[in-house]
PDB file of C-alpha atoms in Angstrom:
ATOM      1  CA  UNK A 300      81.107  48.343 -48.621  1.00 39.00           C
ATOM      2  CA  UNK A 301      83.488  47.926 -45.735  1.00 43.00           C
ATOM      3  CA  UNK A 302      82.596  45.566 -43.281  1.00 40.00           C
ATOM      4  CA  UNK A 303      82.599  48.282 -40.372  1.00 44.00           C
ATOM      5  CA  UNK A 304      80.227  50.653 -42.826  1.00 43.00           C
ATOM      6  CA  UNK A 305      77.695  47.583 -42.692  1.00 38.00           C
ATOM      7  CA  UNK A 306      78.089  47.256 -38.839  1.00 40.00           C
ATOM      8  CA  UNK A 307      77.822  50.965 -38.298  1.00 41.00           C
ATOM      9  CA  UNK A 308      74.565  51.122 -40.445  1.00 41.00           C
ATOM     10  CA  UNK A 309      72.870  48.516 -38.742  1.00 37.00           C
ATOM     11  CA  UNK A 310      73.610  50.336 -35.098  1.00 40.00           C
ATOM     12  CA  UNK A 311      72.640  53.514 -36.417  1.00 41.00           C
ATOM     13  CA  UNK A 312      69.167  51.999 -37.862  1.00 40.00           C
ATOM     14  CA  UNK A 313      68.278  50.128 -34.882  1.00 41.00           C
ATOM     15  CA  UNK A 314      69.258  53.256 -32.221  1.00 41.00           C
ATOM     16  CA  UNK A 315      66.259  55.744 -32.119  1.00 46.00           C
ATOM     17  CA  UNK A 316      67.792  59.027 -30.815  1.00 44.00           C
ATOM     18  CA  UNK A 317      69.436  60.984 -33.771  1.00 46.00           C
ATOM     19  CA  UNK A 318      72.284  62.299 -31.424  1.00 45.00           C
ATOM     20  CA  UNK A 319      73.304  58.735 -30.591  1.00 42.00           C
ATOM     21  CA  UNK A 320      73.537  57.929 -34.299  1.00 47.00           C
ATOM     22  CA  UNK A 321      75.613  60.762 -35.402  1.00 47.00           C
ATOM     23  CA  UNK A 322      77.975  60.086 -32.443  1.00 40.00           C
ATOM     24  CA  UNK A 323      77.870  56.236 -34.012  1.00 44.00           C
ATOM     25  CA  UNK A 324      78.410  57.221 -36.981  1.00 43.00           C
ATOM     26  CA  UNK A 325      81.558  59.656 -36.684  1.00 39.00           C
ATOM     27  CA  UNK A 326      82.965  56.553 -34.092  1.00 44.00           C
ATOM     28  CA  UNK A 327      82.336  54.561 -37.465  1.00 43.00           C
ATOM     29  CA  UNK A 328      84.209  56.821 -39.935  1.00 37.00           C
ATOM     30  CA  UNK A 329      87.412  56.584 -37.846  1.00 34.00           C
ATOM     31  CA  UNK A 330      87.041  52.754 -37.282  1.00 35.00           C
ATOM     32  CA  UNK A 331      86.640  52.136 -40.841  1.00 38.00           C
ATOM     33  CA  UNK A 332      89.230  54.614 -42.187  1.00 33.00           C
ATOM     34  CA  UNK A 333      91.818  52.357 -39.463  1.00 35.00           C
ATOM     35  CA  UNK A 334      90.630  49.350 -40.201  1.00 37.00           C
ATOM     36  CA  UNK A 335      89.288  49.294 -44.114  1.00 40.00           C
ATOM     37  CA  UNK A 336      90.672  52.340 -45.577  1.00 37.00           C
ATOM     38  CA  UNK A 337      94.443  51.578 -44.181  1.00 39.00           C
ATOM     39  CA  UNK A 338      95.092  48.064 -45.080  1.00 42.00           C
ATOM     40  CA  UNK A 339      93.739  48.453 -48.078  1.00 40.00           C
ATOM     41  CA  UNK A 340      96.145  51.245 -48.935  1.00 41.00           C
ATOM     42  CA  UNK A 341      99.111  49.414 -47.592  1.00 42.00           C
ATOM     43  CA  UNK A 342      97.632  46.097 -49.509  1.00 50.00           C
ATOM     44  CA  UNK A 343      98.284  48.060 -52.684  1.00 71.00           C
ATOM     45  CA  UNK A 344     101.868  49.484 -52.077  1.00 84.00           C
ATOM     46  CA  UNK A 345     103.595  52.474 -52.461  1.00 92.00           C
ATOM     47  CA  UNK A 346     102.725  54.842 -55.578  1.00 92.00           C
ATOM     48  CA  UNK A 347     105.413  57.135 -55.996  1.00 95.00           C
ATOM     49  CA  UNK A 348     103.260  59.797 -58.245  1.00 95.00           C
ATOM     50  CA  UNK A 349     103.773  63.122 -56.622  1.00 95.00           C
ATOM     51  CA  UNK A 350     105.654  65.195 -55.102  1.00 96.00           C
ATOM     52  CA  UNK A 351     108.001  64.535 -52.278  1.00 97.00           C
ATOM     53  CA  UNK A 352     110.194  66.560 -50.598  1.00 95.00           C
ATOM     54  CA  UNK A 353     113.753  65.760 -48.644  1.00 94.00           C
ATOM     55  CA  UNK A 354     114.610  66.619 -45.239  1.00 90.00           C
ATOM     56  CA  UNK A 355     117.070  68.841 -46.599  1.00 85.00           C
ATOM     57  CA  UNK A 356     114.324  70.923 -48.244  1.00 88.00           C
ATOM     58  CA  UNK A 357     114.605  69.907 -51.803  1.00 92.00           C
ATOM     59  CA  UNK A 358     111.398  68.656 -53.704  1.00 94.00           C
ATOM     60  CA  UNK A 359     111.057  65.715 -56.684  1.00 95.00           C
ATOM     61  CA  UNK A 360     107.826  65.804 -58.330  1.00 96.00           C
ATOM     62  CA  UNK A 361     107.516  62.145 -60.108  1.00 96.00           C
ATOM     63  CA  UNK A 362     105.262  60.384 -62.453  1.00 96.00           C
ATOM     64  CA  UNK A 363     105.393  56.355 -63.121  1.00 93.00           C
ATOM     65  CA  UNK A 364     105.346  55.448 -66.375  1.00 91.00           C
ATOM     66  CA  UNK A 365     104.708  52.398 -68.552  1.00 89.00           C
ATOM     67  CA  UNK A 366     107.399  49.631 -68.287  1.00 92.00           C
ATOM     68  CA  UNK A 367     108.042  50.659 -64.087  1.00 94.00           C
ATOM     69  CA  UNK A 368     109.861  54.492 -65.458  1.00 96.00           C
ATOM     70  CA  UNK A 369     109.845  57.365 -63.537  1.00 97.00           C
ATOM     71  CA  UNK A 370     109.770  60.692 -65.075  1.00 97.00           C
ATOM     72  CA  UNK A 371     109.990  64.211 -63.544  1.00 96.00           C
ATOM     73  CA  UNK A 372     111.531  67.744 -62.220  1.00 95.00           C
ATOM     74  CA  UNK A 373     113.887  67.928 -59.230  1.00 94.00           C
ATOM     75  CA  UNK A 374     114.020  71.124 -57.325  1.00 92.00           C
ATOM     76  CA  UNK A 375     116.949  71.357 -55.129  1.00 87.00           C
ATOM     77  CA  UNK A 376     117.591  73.217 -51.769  1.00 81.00           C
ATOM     78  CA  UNK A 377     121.492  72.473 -52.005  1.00 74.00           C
ATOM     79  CA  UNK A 378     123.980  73.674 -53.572  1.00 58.00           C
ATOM     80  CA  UNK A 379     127.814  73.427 -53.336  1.00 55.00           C
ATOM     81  CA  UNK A 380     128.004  76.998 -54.865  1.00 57.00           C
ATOM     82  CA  UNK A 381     125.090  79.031 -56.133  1.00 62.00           C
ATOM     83  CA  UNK A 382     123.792  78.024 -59.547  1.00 55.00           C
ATOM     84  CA  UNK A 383     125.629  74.863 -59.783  1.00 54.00           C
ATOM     85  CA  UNK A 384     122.132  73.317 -60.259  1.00 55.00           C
ATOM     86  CA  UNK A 385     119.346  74.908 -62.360  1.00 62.00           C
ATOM     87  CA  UNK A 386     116.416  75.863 -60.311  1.00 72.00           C
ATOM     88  CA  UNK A 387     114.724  72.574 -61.927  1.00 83.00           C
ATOM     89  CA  UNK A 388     116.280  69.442 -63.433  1.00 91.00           C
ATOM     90  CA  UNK A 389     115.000  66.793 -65.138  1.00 95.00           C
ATOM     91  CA  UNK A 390     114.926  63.587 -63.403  1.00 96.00           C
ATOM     92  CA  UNK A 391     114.862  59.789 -65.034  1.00 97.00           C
ATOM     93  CA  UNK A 392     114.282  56.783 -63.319  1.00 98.00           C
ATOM     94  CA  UNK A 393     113.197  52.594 -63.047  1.00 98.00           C
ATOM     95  CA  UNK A 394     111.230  51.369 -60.307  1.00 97.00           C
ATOM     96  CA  UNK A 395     110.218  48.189 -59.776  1.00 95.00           C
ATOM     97  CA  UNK A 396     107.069  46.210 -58.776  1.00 91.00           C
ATOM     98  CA  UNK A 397     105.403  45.283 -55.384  1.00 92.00           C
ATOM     99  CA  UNK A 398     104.320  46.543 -52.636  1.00 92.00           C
ATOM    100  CA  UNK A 399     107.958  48.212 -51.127  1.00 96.00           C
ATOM    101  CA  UNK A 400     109.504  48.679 -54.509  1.00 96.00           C
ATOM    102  CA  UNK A 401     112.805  49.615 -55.101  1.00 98.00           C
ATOM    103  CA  UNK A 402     113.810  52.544 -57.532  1.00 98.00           C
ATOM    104  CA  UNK A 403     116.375  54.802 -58.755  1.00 98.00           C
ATOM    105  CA  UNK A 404     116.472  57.686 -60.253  1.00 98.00           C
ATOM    106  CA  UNK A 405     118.958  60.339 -61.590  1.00 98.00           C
ATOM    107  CA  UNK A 406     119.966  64.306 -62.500  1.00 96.00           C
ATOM    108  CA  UNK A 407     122.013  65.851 -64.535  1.00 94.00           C
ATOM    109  CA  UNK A 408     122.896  68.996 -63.198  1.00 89.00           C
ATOM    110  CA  UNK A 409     123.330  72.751 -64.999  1.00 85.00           C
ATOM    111  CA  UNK A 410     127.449  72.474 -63.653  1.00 84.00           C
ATOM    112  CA  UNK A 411     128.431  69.186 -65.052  1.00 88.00           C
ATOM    113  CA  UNK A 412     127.747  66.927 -61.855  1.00 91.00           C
ATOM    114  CA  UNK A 413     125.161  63.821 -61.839  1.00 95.00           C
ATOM    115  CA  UNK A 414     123.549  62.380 -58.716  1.00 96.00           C
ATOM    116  CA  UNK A 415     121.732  59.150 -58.259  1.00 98.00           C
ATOM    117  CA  UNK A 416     119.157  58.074 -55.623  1.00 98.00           C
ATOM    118  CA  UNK A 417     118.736  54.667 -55.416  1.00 99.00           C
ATOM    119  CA  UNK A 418     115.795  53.519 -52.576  1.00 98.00           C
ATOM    120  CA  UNK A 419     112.757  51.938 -51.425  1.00 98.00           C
ATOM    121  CA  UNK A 420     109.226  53.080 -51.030  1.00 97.00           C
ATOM    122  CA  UNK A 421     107.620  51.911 -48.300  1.00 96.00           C
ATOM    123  CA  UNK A 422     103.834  52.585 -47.181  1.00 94.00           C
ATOM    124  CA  UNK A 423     104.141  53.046 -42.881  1.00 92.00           C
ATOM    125  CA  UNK A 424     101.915  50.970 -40.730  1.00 91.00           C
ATOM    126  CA  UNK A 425      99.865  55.034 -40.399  1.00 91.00           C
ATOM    127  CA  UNK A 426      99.144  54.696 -44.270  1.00 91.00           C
ATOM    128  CA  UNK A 427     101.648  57.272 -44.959  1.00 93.00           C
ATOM    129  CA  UNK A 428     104.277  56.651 -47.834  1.00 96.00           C
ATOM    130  CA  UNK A 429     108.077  57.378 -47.617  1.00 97.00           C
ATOM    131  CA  UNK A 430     111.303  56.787 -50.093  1.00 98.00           C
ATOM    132  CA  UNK A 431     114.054  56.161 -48.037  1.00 98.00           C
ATOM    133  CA  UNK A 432     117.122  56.493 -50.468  1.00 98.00           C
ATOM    134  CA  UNK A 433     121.185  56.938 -50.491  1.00 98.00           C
ATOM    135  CA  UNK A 434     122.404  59.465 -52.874  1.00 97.00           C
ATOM    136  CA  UNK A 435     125.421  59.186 -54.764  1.00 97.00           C
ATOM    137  CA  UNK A 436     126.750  62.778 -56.114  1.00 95.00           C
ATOM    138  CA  UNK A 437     129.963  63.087 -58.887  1.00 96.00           C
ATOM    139  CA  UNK A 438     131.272  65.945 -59.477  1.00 92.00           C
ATOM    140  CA  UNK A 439     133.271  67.024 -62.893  1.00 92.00           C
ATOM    141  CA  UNK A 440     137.161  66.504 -61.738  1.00 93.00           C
ATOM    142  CA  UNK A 441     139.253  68.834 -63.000  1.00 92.00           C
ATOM    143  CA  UNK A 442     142.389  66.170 -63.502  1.00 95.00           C
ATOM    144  CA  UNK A 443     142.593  62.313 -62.483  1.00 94.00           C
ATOM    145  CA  UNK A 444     143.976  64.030 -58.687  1.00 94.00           C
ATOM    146  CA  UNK A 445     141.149  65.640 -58.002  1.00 93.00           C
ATOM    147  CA  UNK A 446     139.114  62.432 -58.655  1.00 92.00           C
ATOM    148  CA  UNK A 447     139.450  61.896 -54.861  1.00 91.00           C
ATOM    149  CA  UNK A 448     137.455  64.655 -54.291  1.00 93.00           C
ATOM    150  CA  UNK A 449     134.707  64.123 -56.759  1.00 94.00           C
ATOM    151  CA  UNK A 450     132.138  61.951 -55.170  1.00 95.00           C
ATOM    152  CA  UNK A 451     129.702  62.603 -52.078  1.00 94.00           C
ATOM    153  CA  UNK A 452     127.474  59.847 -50.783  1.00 97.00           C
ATOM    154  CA  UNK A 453     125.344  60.634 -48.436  1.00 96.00           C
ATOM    155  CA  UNK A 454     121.259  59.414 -47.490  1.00 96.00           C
ATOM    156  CA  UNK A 455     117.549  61.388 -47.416  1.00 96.00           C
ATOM    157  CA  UNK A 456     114.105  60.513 -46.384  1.00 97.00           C
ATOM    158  CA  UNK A 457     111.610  61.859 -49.021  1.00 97.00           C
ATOM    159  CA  UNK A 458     107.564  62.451 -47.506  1.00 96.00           C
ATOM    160  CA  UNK A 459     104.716  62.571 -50.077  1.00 94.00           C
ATOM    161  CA  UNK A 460     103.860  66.548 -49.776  1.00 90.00           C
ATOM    162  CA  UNK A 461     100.673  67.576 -49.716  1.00 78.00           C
ATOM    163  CA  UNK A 462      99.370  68.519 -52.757  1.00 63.00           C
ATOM    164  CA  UNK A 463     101.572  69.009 -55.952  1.00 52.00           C
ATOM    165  CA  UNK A 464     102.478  73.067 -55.501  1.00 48.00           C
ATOM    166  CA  UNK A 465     106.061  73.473 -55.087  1.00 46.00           C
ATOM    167  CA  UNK A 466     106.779  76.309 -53.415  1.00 44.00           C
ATOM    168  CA  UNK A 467     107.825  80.069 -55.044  1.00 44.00           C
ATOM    169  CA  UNK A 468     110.413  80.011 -53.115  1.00 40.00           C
ATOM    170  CA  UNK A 469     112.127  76.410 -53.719  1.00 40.00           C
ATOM    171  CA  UNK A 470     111.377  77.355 -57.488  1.00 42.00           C
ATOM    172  CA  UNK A 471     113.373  80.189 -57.253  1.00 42.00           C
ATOM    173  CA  UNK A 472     116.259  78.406 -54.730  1.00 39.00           C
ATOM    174  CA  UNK A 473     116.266  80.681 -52.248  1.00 35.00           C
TER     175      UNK A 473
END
C-alpha cells in the first residue's frame, strides 16, 4: 500500500460525513496515481511491448523477447510508390537494458529496400513512454551510379497507442 492510500484511509476514517470522504477519497486517487503510481512506472523503465505508432502514421506492434530481442509486424503509412512495402513486414530487433534503453530494429521490405531504426525509449516525467529513433532507408540501386541516390535518413517519434488494434485502414495502406 502506497503511502498516500494509508494517509487517505486514515482521513477518510476519522471524517464523519460520507460526502467529505468520497471527496477525500477521489483527491486521494489522483495524489497517489502522481505521486505512487508515476514514479514507480518511471522507476521501472520503458517496456516497449505494444504497439506504437509514428507521426507519419505508420504503426510497429513489438514484443521483447528473451536475450533483450524484439520481434514484430510493421505497418507502414509511406510509400515511395504504391506497393513497394507489403501492407505488413516483419520486423527484428536488440534492445538493451535499463531504464531509457536503446534499441534497433529492422524491415525488409516486399521491393528489395531495408530500413533500420535505431533509438531510445524513454518513459516522460507524465508516465507516458516514447521511442525517439533515426531511420536509415536503402534502396536496391540499379548500378554503382545510382548508389547516390539509394539511401534516405531521416527521424520519427513513436507513442505507445492505445490498445493493440491497428487500424482497417493502416492494414490495408490506404
Amino acid at each position: 500500500m502506497c503511502l498516500c492510500e494509508c494517509v487517505c484511509v486514515c482521513v477518510c476514517v476519522s471524517v464523519s460525513m460520507a460526502a467529505l470522504c468520497r471527496l477525500c477519497v477521489w483527491g486521494c486517487v489522483w495524489v497517489c496515481v502522481w505521486v505512487c503510481v508515476l514514479p514507480t512506472a518511471r522507476a521501472e523503465g520503458c517496456n516497449m511491448t505494444g504497439l506504437w505508432r509514428s507521426g507519419l502514421g505508420s504503426a510497429v506492434h513489438l514484443a521483447e523477447r528473451g536475450g533483450g530481442a524484439l520481434r514484430g509486424r510493421y505497418m507502414t503509412a509511406v510509400e515511395v510508390q504504391k506497393g513497394d512495402a507489403a501492407p505488413e513486414s516483419d520486423v527484428m530487433g536488440v534492445r538493451n537494458t535499463g531504464r531509457n534503453p536503446t534499441f534497433s530494429f529492422s524491415v525488409a521490405w516486399a521491393a528489395g529496400s531495408t530500413t533500420s531504426w535505431v533509438g531510445q525509449c524513454f518513459v516522460q516525467e507524465d508516465g507516458q513512454e516514447v521511442l525517439k529513433t533515426m531511420w536509415l532507408l536503402r534502396s536496391s540501386a540499379t548500378s554503382p551510379q545510382e548508389n547516390w541516390a539509394a539511401v534516405r535518413i531521416g527521424e520519427d517519434t513513436f507513442h505507445r497507442s492505445p490498445g493493440n488494434v491497428v487500424s482497417e485502414q493502416l492494414r490495408a495502406g490506404a
